[in-house]
Amino acid sequence: MPTSSPRRRGVRLPGRPVSAQTTDIGAKIYGLASRLYPICRSITGKGVRDTLAIVREHIELAIHEVPSGTAVFDWTVPDEWNIRDAYIKDPEGRRVVDFQRHNLHVMSYSTPVRARMSLEQLRPYLHHDPARPDAIPYRTSYYRRNWGFCLSQRQADSLAEAQYEVVIDSELAPGSLTYGELYVAGRTDREILIFTHVCHPSLANDNVSGIALATLFGAAVAAAPGRHSVRMVFAPGTIGCITWLAQNEQRLGKIDHGLVIGLLGDRGPLTYKRSQRGDAPVDRVAQYVVQGAGAKHRVIDFHPYGYDERQLCSPGFNLPVGRLTRSPNEGYPEYHSSGDDLNLIDPAALRESYDTLARIVHILDADEAYRNLSPKCEPQLGKRGLYRSTGGGGRTEMDDALLWVLNQSDGARSLLQIAQRAGIGFEIIEQAALDLERVGLLARVH
Ligand code: ZN
């Protein structure tokens, strides 16, 4: 059952977006993803800047430019890549392969080319995938200077022997790497870090679904900050994350919890991948939320491949950062090909992903420990207006929740631990704690 059901959420939550306010959030995320989809992104260049400019229409993103050549741990910020046009023309002057029709037709980071060549000479520069004969594959060559075109197997097989005109009007030159960062101050300076990659061209699930969802979630957090401060980073995969870590190493001690998010729009089941630690609070909370979202959903263990958890969970940092996706990387047939288009992503799936992220962040914020201030026997709840049932029957879940919270609040157990032991939804336990705190029977432990 999706977490978007208001009944399941139990109560209206203070300080965080709730589903009643976000009934059409899936459609909004889909709309934003559709706007971002046509842009030709890469790890640097105009595509990333144009993307972040659209994100900035929704949230107060700080834009950082890091010059090419900057040393970042074992890596170097590469030259900036930009592209205006590319094609392969047949002798009749027809563009048989055309970057203007699909930006996946050019291998990302292709060096400029202007040449006439035979099909035989051209073949080594053509990339196609026999396993997916109708799809244009996504290929990159960031760190080895090369050029190439990508096309469907079917089209590659149908090319006639001829002299072709081959043009890639690109530029690879010193510039900068761009990333965006949103910081929303909470009641404390302890941080929740949310990381999403922004480097893929026209691919919908991987990765405009993640960019769009992160953007609208950031707007909701900014409108209603919680206990933690929230830092959201929109950066190119791998090199962007490495660059961000190199520039922010002194601040990492403030991060209490984190999530890498992406691939959140396909119809596959939600997947939570644990942090390297495996037992961080974010692992406990995300596992609770994802498993509560239905039997199909998966929790998988850490492995050192994937997205930016590869850097954030590297041994020199070992941050408490897990990953939320639907189908994981390489986990669906359209992955990294033109098949990953706007038909693959779905507003209902985006909404469920959004609600899951919102609930994880809400619980991370609200999962505090309390102390029972009247621990000798049960305090009399009726005279404080908290005991709702009439004697002899009709005990409500909230009545039980009040008793569980009083019994278990020893100053060490957190609300989530109590919810799990009681078998009562977190939000009900949370509401019970807030009610007991209001009448002076419970105190928050800091
Ligand atoms: Zn990818």
GROMACS .gro file of C-alpha atoms and ligand atoms in nm:
model
  447
    1MET     CA    1   0.000   0.000   0.000
    2PRO     CA    2   0.152   0.334  -0.098
    3THR     CA    3   0.244   0.577   0.177
    4SER     CA    4   0.037   0.841   0.000
    5SER     CA    5  -0.283   0.719   0.163
    6PRO     CA    6  -0.385   0.983   0.417
    7ARG     CA    7  -0.534   0.717   0.646
    8ARG     CA    8  -0.207   0.529   0.662
    9ARG     CA    9  -0.016   0.845   0.740
   10GLY     CA   10  -0.246   0.865   1.039
   11VAL     CA   11  -0.204   1.225   1.141
   12ARG     CA   12  -0.117   1.555   0.993
   13LEU     CA   13   0.253   1.598   1.047
   14PRO     CA   14   0.408   1.915   1.174
   15GLY     CA   15   0.686   2.064   0.969
   16ARG     CA   16   0.690   1.832   0.668
   17PRO     CA   17   0.496   1.793   0.349
   18VAL     CA   18   0.208   1.552   0.384
   19SER     CA   19   0.020   1.376   0.112
   20ALA     CA   20  -0.290   1.594   0.144
   21GLN     CA   21  -0.076   1.886   0.031
   22THR     CA   22   0.085   1.684  -0.245
   23THR     CA   23  -0.199   1.498  -0.416
   24ASP     CA   24  -0.078   1.603  -0.760
   25ILE     CA   25   0.292   1.600  -0.673
   26GLY     CA   26   0.349   1.308  -0.914
   27ALA     CA   27   0.211   1.511  -1.203
   28LYS     CA   28   0.419   1.814  -1.102
   29ILE     CA   29   0.739   1.608  -1.088
   30TYR     CA   30   0.652   1.451  -1.424
   31GLY     CA   31   0.597   1.798  -1.575
   32LEU     CA   32   0.933   1.924  -1.452
   33ALA     CA   33   1.106   1.605  -1.570
   34SER     CA   34   0.953   1.660  -1.915
   35ARG     CA   35   1.101   2.009  -1.929
   36LEU     CA   36   1.446   1.883  -1.829
   37TYR     CA   37   1.442   1.578  -2.057
   38PRO     CA   38   1.545   1.740  -2.391
   39ILE     CA   39   1.858   1.910  -2.253
   40CYS     CA   40   2.192   1.761  -2.359
   41ARG     CA   41   2.367   1.726  -2.024
   42SER     CA   42   2.712   1.588  -1.954
   43ILE     CA   43   2.951   1.609  -1.659
   44THR     CA   44   3.031   1.971  -1.747
   45GLY     CA   45   2.906   2.244  -1.978
   46LYS     CA   46   2.596   2.433  -2.081
   47GLY     CA   47   2.360   2.136  -2.037
   48VAL     CA   48   2.430   2.121  -1.665
   49ARG     CA   49   2.399   2.501  -1.630
   50ASP     CA   50   2.069   2.509  -1.823
   51THR     CA   51   1.939   2.226  -1.603
   52LEU     CA   52   2.036   2.400  -1.280
   53ALA     CA   53   1.882   2.725  -1.407
   54ILE     CA   54   1.545   2.546  -1.435
   55VAL     CA   55   1.591   2.389  -1.090
   56ARG     CA   56   1.663   2.739  -0.961
   57GLU     CA   57   1.317   2.856  -1.067
   58HIS     CA   58   1.189   2.640  -0.778
   59ILE     CA   59   1.457   2.654  -0.508
   60GLU     CA   60   1.735   2.889  -0.399
   61LEU     CA   61   2.018   2.693  -0.544
   62ALA     CA   62   2.374   2.822  -0.496
   63ILE     CA   63   2.570   2.753  -0.815
   64HIS     CA   64   2.936   2.658  -0.781
   65GLU     CA   65   3.185   2.660  -1.069
   66VAL     CA   66   3.509   2.467  -1.016
   67PRO     CA   67   3.780   2.537  -1.278
   68SER     CA   68   3.912   2.264  -1.507
   69GLY     CA   69   4.244   2.138  -1.380
   70THR     CA   70   4.148   2.161  -1.011
   71ALA     CA   71   4.289   1.861  -0.823
   72VAL     CA   72   4.019   1.672  -0.629
   73PHE     CA   73   4.163   1.377  -0.438
   74ASP     CA   74   4.299   1.134  -0.699
   75TRP     CA   75   4.110   1.308  -0.982
   76THR     CA   76   4.129   1.631  -1.181
   77VAL     CA   77   3.833   1.843  -1.288
   78PRO     CA   78   3.827   1.785  -1.666
   79ASP     CA   79   3.799   2.029  -1.951
   80GLU     CA   80   3.449   2.154  -2.018
   81TRP     CA   81   3.253   1.996  -2.301
   82ASN     CA   82   2.994   2.173  -2.514
   83ILE     CA   83   2.823   2.068  -2.834
   84ARG     CA   84   2.621   2.257  -3.093
   85ASP     CA   85   2.551   2.002  -3.364
   86ALA     CA   86   2.655   1.664  -3.503
   87TYR     CA   87   2.552   1.442  -3.791
   88ILE     CA   88   2.645   1.176  -4.042
   89LYS     CA   89   2.534   1.275  -4.394
   90ASP     CA   90   2.495   1.036  -4.681
   91PRO     CA   91   2.602   1.124  -5.038
   92GLU     CA   92   2.251   1.262  -5.107
   93GLY     CA   93   2.300   1.514  -4.825
   94ARG     CA   94   2.053   1.347  -4.587
   95ARG     CA   95   2.140   1.341  -4.217
   96VAL     CA   96   2.116   0.968  -4.153
   97VAL     CA   97   2.232   1.014  -3.794
   98ASP     CA   98   2.135   1.349  -3.643
   99PHE     CA   99   2.216   1.491  -3.300
  100GLN     CA  100   1.923   1.731  -3.342
  101ARG     CA  101   1.686   1.435  -3.347
  102HIS     CA  102   1.827   1.269  -3.034
  103ASN     CA  103   2.123   1.383  -2.828
  104LEU     CA  104   2.213   1.022  -2.744
  105HIS     CA  105   2.336   0.992  -3.105
  106VAL     CA  106   2.667   1.150  -3.000
  107MET     CA  107   2.899   0.986  -2.751
  108SER     CA  108   2.929   1.229  -2.461
  109TYR     CA  109   3.262   1.419  -2.455
  110SER     CA  110   3.324   1.352  -2.824
  111THR     CA  111   3.610   1.561  -2.962
  112PRO     CA  112   3.532   1.774  -3.271
  113VAL     CA  113   3.539   1.604  -3.611
  114ARG     CA  114   3.495   1.716  -3.971
  115ALA     CA  115   3.573   1.440  -4.219
  116ARG     CA  116   3.461   1.239  -4.518
  117MET     CA  117   3.499   0.869  -4.473
  118SER     CA  118   3.387   0.534  -4.604
  119LEU     CA  119   3.156   0.316  -4.402
  120GLU     CA  120   3.450   0.091  -4.325
  121GLN     CA  121   3.650   0.384  -4.184
  122LEU     CA  122   3.347   0.502  -3.989
  123ARG     CA  123   3.257   0.164  -3.834
  124PRO     CA  124   3.501   0.181  -3.538
  125TYR     CA  125   3.328   0.502  -3.427
  126LEU     CA  126   2.975   0.362  -3.436
  127HIS     CA  127   2.823   0.220  -3.115
  128HIS     CA  128   2.516  -0.003  -3.115
  129ASP     CA  129   2.378  -0.277  -2.896
  130PRO     CA  130   2.266  -0.607  -3.051
  131ALA     CA  131   2.079  -0.691  -2.731
  132ARG     CA  132   1.851  -0.388  -2.784
  133PRO     CA  133   1.825  -0.363  -3.164
  134ASP     CA  134   1.587  -0.064  -3.173
  135ALA     CA  135   1.743   0.151  -2.900
  136ILE     CA  136   2.017   0.412  -2.924
  137PRO     CA  137   2.270   0.322  -2.653
  138TYR     CA  138   2.416   0.587  -2.418
  139ARG     CA  139   2.795   0.603  -2.435
  140THR     CA  140   3.052   0.837  -2.283
  141SER     CA  141   3.427   0.888  -2.309
  142TYR     CA  142   3.504   1.140  -2.039
  143TYR     CA  143   3.865   1.063  -1.962
  144ARG     CA  144   3.996   0.925  -2.291
  145ARG     CA  145   3.979   1.166  -2.587
  146ASN     CA  146   3.773   1.004  -2.856
  147TRP     CA  147   3.464   1.062  -3.064
  148GLY     CA  148   3.173   0.846  -3.164
  149PHE     CA  149   2.814   0.813  -3.275
  150CYS     CA  150   2.550   0.592  -3.118
  151LEU     CA  151   2.265   0.442  -3.317
  152SER     CA  152   2.032   0.148  -3.309
  153GLN     CA  153   2.162  -0.188  -3.419
  154ARG     CA  154   1.894  -0.193  -3.686
  155GLN     CA  155   2.012   0.138  -3.829
  156ALA     CA  156   2.379   0.038  -3.810
  157ASP     CA  157   2.299  -0.279  -4.005
  158SER     CA  158   2.110  -0.084  -4.270
  159LEU     CA  159   2.384   0.169  -4.355
  160ALA     CA  160   2.493   0.139  -4.719
  161GLU     CA  161   2.850   0.142  -4.846
  162ALA     CA  162   2.920   0.505  -4.933
  163GLN     CA  163   3.130   0.809  -4.855
  164TYR     CA  164   2.981   0.986  -4.555
  165GLU     CA  165   3.026   1.337  -4.428
  166VAL     CA  166   3.093   1.318  -4.055
  167VAL     CA  167   3.061   1.628  -3.837
  168ILE     CA  168   3.077   1.677  -3.462
  169ASP     CA  169   3.066   2.047  -3.382
  170SER     CA  170   3.182   2.026  -3.022
  171GLU     CA  171   3.433   2.199  -2.802
  172LEU     CA  172   3.651   2.053  -2.530
  173ALA     CA  173   3.843   2.328  -2.355
  174PRO     CA  174   3.932   2.463  -2.010
  175GLY     CA  175   3.621   2.588  -1.836
  176SER     CA  176   3.460   2.460  -1.519
  177LEU     CA  177   3.251   2.191  -1.356
  178THR     CA  178   2.916   2.315  -1.229
  179TYR     CA  179   2.714   2.193  -0.934
  180GLY     CA  180   2.422   2.333  -0.739
  181GLU     CA  181   2.357   2.326  -0.369
  182LEU     CA  182   2.049   2.405  -0.161
  183TYR     CA  183   2.085   2.457   0.213
  184VAL     CA  184   1.776   2.487   0.430
  185ALA     CA  185   1.855   2.573   0.791
  186GLY     CA  186   1.660   2.366   1.040
  187ARG     CA  187   1.622   2.408   1.417
  188THR     CA  188   1.967   2.250   1.460
  189ASP     CA  189   2.278   2.256   1.243
  190ARG     CA  190   2.291   1.876   1.222
  191GLU     CA  191   2.239   1.788   0.859
  192ILE     CA  192   2.053   1.553   0.630
  193LEU     CA  193   2.238   1.533   0.297
  194ILE     CA  194   2.050   1.452  -0.024
  195PHE     CA  195   2.255   1.393  -0.335
  196THR     CA  196   2.137   1.354  -0.695
  197HIS     CA  197   2.331   1.334  -1.022
  198VAL     CA  198   2.267   1.576  -1.309
  199CYS     CA  199   2.496   1.452  -1.587
  200HIS     CA  200   2.283   1.237  -1.819
  201PRO     CA  201   2.144   1.370  -2.150
  202SER     CA  202   1.793   1.275  -2.266
  203LEU     CA  203   1.731   0.986  -2.030
  204ALA     CA  204   1.414   1.006  -1.824
  205ASN     CA  205   1.435   0.768  -1.532
  206ASP     CA  206   1.813   0.801  -1.509
  207ASN     CA  207   1.823   1.087  -1.444
  208VAL     CA  208   1.564   1.365  -1.489
  209SER     CA  209   1.322   1.180  -1.257
  210GLY     CA  210   1.568   1.227  -0.970
  211ILE     CA  211   1.648   1.590  -1.053
  212ALA     CA  212   1.280   1.686  -1.076
  213LEU     CA  213   1.181   1.498  -0.760
  214ALA     CA  214   1.473   1.644  -0.562
  215THR     CA  215   1.383   1.993  -0.680
  216LEU     CA  216   1.021   1.978  -0.568
  217PHE     CA  217   1.115   1.806  -0.244
  218GLY     CA  218   1.368   2.084  -0.181
  219ALA     CA  219   1.093   2.342  -0.233
  220ALA     CA  220   0.871   2.164   0.023
  221VAL     CA  221   1.154   2.144   0.278
  222ALA     CA  222   1.235   2.513   0.230
  223ALA     CA  223   0.869   2.598   0.294
  224ALA     CA  224   0.861   2.401   0.620
  225PRO     CA  225   1.206   2.337   0.771
  226GLY     CA  226   1.234   2.069   1.039
  227ARG     CA  227   1.476   1.978   1.317
  228HIS     CA  228   1.767   1.894   1.087
  229SER     CA  229   1.916   2.130   0.837
  230VAL     CA  230   1.885   1.986   0.488
  231ARG     CA  231   2.160   2.012   0.228
  232MET     CA  232   2.077   1.903  -0.125
  233VAL     CA  233   2.348   1.869  -0.388
  234PHE     CA  234   2.278   1.854  -0.762
  235ALA     CA  235   2.609   1.747  -0.916
  236PRO     CA  236   2.741   1.542  -1.206
  237GLY     CA  237   2.793   1.178  -1.109
  238THR     CA  238   3.131   1.059  -0.979
  239ILE     CA  239   3.351   1.362  -1.062
  240GLY     CA  240   3.089   1.606  -0.929
  241CYS     CA  241   3.055   1.415  -0.604
  242ILE     CA  242   3.434   1.381  -0.570
  243THR     CA  243   3.469   1.756  -0.633
  244TRP     CA  244   3.198   1.839  -0.378
  245LEU     CA  245   3.363   1.615  -0.116
  246ALA     CA  246   3.704   1.775  -0.183
  247GLN     CA  247   3.555   2.121  -0.134
  248ASN     CA  248   3.347   2.038   0.172
  249GLU     CA  249   3.564   1.798   0.366
  250GLN     CA  250   3.573   2.026   0.672
  251ARG     CA  251   3.193   2.033   0.694
  252LEU     CA  252   3.120   1.662   0.666
  253GLY     CA  253   3.111   1.616   1.044
  254LYS     CA  254   2.773   1.788   1.051
  255ILE     CA  255   2.607   1.515   0.843
  256ASP     CA  256   2.394   1.285   1.057
  257HIS     CA  257   2.204   1.115   0.774
  258GLY     CA  258   2.209   1.107   0.397
  259LEU     CA  259   2.049   0.964   0.086
  260VAL     CA  260   2.158   0.939  -0.272
  261ILE     CA  261   1.843   0.958  -0.481
  262GLY     CA  262   1.778   0.886  -0.849
  263LEU     CA  263   1.591   0.655  -1.087
  264LEU     CA  264   1.268   0.726  -0.903
  265GLY     CA  265   1.011   0.729  -1.182
  266ASP     CA  266   0.993   0.382  -1.336
  267ARG     CA  267   0.725   0.131  -1.243
  268GLY     CA  268   0.965  -0.109  -1.070
  269PRO     CA  269   0.949  -0.158  -0.693
  270LEU     CA  270   1.111   0.090  -0.457
  271THR     CA  271   1.461  -0.011  -0.353
  272TYR     CA  272   1.662   0.102  -0.054
  273LYS     CA  273   2.034   0.026  -0.063
  274ARG     CA  274   2.197   0.036   0.280
  275SER     CA  275   2.495   0.254   0.365
  276GLN     CA  276   2.831   0.083   0.398
  277ARG     CA  277   2.784   0.092   0.776
  278GLY     CA  278   2.457  -0.092   0.732
  279ASP     CA  279   2.331   0.003   1.078
  280ALA     CA  280   2.312   0.381   1.057
  281PRO     CA  281   1.987   0.548   1.170
  282VAL     CA  282   1.907   0.623   0.805
  283ASP     CA  283   1.929   0.249   0.735
  284ARG     CA  284   1.682   0.169   1.013
  285VAL     CA  285   1.441   0.445   0.912
  286ALA     CA  286   1.455   0.388   0.536
  287GLN     CA  287   1.412   0.014   0.580
  288TYR     CA  288   1.107   0.075   0.801
  289VAL     CA  289   0.950   0.314   0.549
  290VAL     CA  290   1.029   0.115   0.234
  291GLN     CA  291   0.914  -0.215   0.384
  292GLY     CA  292   0.598  -0.043   0.507
  293ALA     CA  293   0.529   0.064   0.150
  294GLY     CA  294   0.445  -0.291   0.044
  295ALA     CA  295   0.572  -0.644   0.002
  296LYS     CA  296   0.721  -0.585  -0.342
  297HIS     CA  297   0.967  -0.328  -0.214
  298ARG     CA  298   1.329  -0.423  -0.165
  299VAL     CA  299   1.606  -0.350   0.080
  300ILE     CA  300   1.947  -0.446  -0.053
  301ASP     CA  301   2.286  -0.449   0.110
  302PHE     CA  302   2.567  -0.210   0.032
  303HIS     CA  303   2.805  -0.285  -0.253
  304PRO     CA  304   3.074  -0.048  -0.375
  305TYR     CA  305   2.924   0.008  -0.721
  306GLY     CA  306   2.626   0.227  -0.807
  307TYR     CA  307   2.592   0.606  -0.785
  308ASP     CA  308   2.751   0.859  -0.556
  309GLU     CA  309   2.730   0.634  -0.250
  310ARG     CA  310   3.051   0.497  -0.405
  311GLN     CA  311   3.227   0.819  -0.299
  312LEU     CA  312   3.022   0.916   0.008
  313CYS     CA  313   3.066   0.567   0.161
  314SER     CA  314   3.434   0.534   0.063
  315PRO     CA  315   3.645   0.440   0.366
  316GLY     CA  316   3.796   0.787   0.411
  317PHE     CA  317   3.446   0.928   0.473
  318ASN     CA  318   3.217   0.633   0.543
  319LEU     CA  319   2.920   0.868   0.570
  320PRO     CA  320   2.583   0.735   0.690
  321VAL     CA  321   2.435   0.762   0.339
  322GLY     CA  322   2.205   0.509   0.177
  323ARG     CA  323   2.037   0.517  -0.162
  324LEU     CA  324   1.675   0.535  -0.267
  325THR     CA  325   1.585   0.423  -0.620
  326ARG     CA  326   1.317   0.218  -0.788
  327SER     CA  327   1.479  -0.021  -1.039
  328PRO     CA  328   1.851   0.004  -0.968
  329ASN     CA  329   2.120   0.082  -1.224
  330GLU     CA  330   2.127  -0.185  -1.496
  331GLY     CA  331   1.807  -0.318  -1.341
  332TYR     CA  332   1.571  -0.253  -1.633
  333PRO     CA  333   1.601  -0.328  -2.004
  334GLU     CA  334   1.579   0.037  -2.116
  335TYR     CA  335   1.864   0.142  -1.882
  336HIS     CA  336   2.119   0.375  -2.048
  337SER     CA  337   1.942   0.378  -2.385
  338SER     CA  338   1.685   0.582  -2.575
  339GLY     CA  339   1.423   0.343  -2.433
  340ASP     CA  340   1.459   0.532  -2.103
  341ASP     CA  341   1.224   0.805  -2.223
  342LEU     CA  342   0.924   0.988  -2.079
  343ASN     CA  343   0.700   0.684  -2.138
  344LEU     CA  344   0.908   0.484  -1.893
  345ILE     CA  345   0.837   0.714  -1.601
  346ASP     CA  346   0.501   0.746  -1.437
  347PRO     CA  347   0.341   1.015  -1.217
  348ALA     CA  348   0.205   0.756  -0.970
  349ALA     CA  349   0.551   0.601  -0.927
  350LEU     CA  350   0.703   0.947  -0.886
  351ARG     CA  351   0.445   1.030  -0.621
  352GLU     CA  352   0.514   0.713  -0.428
  353SER     CA  353   0.889   0.782  -0.446
  354TYR     CA  354   0.831   1.139  -0.325
  355ASP     CA  355   0.610   1.028  -0.037
  356THR     CA  356   0.869   0.769   0.062
  357LEU     CA  357   1.149   1.025   0.065
  358ALA     CA  358   0.931   1.272   0.258
  359ARG     CA  359   0.841   1.010   0.516
  360ILE     CA  360   1.204   0.900   0.562
  361VAL     CA  361   1.312   1.260   0.618
  362HIS     CA  362   1.017   1.325   0.848
  363ILE     CA  363   1.098   1.023   1.065
  364LEU     CA  364   1.469   1.112   1.076
  365ASP     CA  365   1.356   1.449   1.211
  366ALA     CA  366   1.095   1.322   1.456
  367ASP     CA  367   1.271   1.007   1.581
  368GLU     CA  368   1.380   1.145   1.917
  369ALA     CA  369   1.401   0.990   2.264
  370TYR     CA  370   1.180   1.107   2.551
  371ARG     CA  371   1.170   1.052   2.925
  372ASN     CA  372   0.856   0.966   3.121
  373LEU     CA  373   0.827   1.230   3.396
  374SER     CA  374   0.569   1.027   3.593
  375PRO     CA  375   0.709   0.674   3.574
  376LYS     CA  376   0.566   0.531   3.898
  377CYS     CA  377   0.244   0.358   3.792
  378GLU     CA  378   0.041   0.488   3.499
  379PRO     CA  379  -0.036   0.858   3.522
  380GLN     CA  380  -0.408   0.930   3.507
  381LEU     CA  381  -0.466   1.013   3.143
  382GLY     CA  382  -0.842   1.073   3.170
  383LYS     CA  383  -0.808   1.383   3.383
  384ARG     CA  384  -0.565   1.524   3.127
  385GLY     CA  385  -0.809   1.465   2.843
  386LEU     CA  386  -0.590   1.199   2.679
  387TYR     CA  387  -0.779   0.876   2.747
  388ARG     CA  388  -1.040   0.856   2.477
  389SER     CA  389  -1.211   0.526   2.540
  390THR     CA  390  -1.495   0.469   2.781
  391GLY     CA  391  -1.431   0.201   3.042
  392GLY     CA  392  -1.482  -0.159   2.940
  393GLY     CA  393  -1.416  -0.145   2.568
  394GLY     CA  394  -1.343   0.050   2.253
  395ARG     CA  395  -0.973   0.092   2.320
  396THR     CA  396  -0.824   0.287   2.034
  397GLU     CA  397  -0.482   0.255   1.875
  398MET     CA  398  -0.402   0.597   2.020
  399ASP     CA  399  -0.484   0.473   2.371
  400ASP     CA  400  -0.235   0.191   2.319
  401ALA     CA  401   0.018   0.430   2.173
  402LEU     CA  402  -0.002   0.653   2.483
  403LEU     CA  403   0.063   0.353   2.709
  404TRP     CA  404   0.353   0.227   2.495
  405VAL     CA  405   0.520   0.569   2.486
  406LEU     CA  406   0.485   0.609   2.864
  407ASN     CA  407   0.613   0.259   2.931
  408GLN     CA  408   0.911   0.273   2.693
  409SER     CA  409   1.030   0.633   2.725
  410ASP     CA  410   1.339   0.580   2.938
  411GLY     CA  411   1.536   0.859   2.774
  412ALA     CA  412   1.724   0.617   2.549
  413ARG     CA  413   1.469   0.439   2.330
  414SER     CA  414   1.364   0.640   2.028
  415LEU     CA  415   1.009   0.673   1.898
  416LEU     CA  416   1.083   0.445   1.603
  417GLN     CA  417   1.207   0.173   1.836
  418ILE     CA  418   0.886   0.211   2.036
  419ALA     CA  419   0.671   0.205   1.721
  420GLN     CA  420   0.839  -0.113   1.601
  421ARG     CA  421   0.806  -0.289   1.937
  422ALA     CA  422   0.442  -0.180   1.969
  423GLY     CA  423   0.355  -0.265   1.609
  424ILE     CA  424   0.191   0.077   1.580
  425GLY     CA  425   0.258   0.322   1.295
  426PHE     CA  426   0.531   0.576   1.364
  427GLU     CA  427   0.306   0.876   1.314
  428ILE     CA  428   0.058   0.752   1.579
  429ILE     CA  429   0.342   0.699   1.828
  430GLU     CA  430   0.477   1.042   1.740
  431GLN     CA  431   0.138   1.203   1.798
  432ALA     CA  432   0.109   1.024   2.133
  433ALA     CA  433   0.451   1.158   2.237
  434LEU     CA  434   0.359   1.513   2.134
  435ASP     CA  435   0.032   1.490   2.331
  436LEU     CA  436   0.210   1.357   2.641
  437GLU     CA  437   0.476   1.627   2.612
  438ARG     CA  438   0.204   1.892   2.588
  439VAL     CA  439   0.047   1.786   2.919
  440GLY     CA  440   0.383   1.764   3.094
  441LEU     CA  441   0.412   1.387   3.125
  442LEU     CA  442   0.702   1.350   2.886
  443ALA     CA  443   1.022   1.544   2.820
  444ARG     CA  444   1.239   1.534   2.511
  445VAL     CA  445   1.596   1.419   2.575
  446HIS     CA  446   1.862   1.619   2.388
  447ZN      ZN  447   2.329   0.639  -1.535
   0.00000   0.00000   0.00000
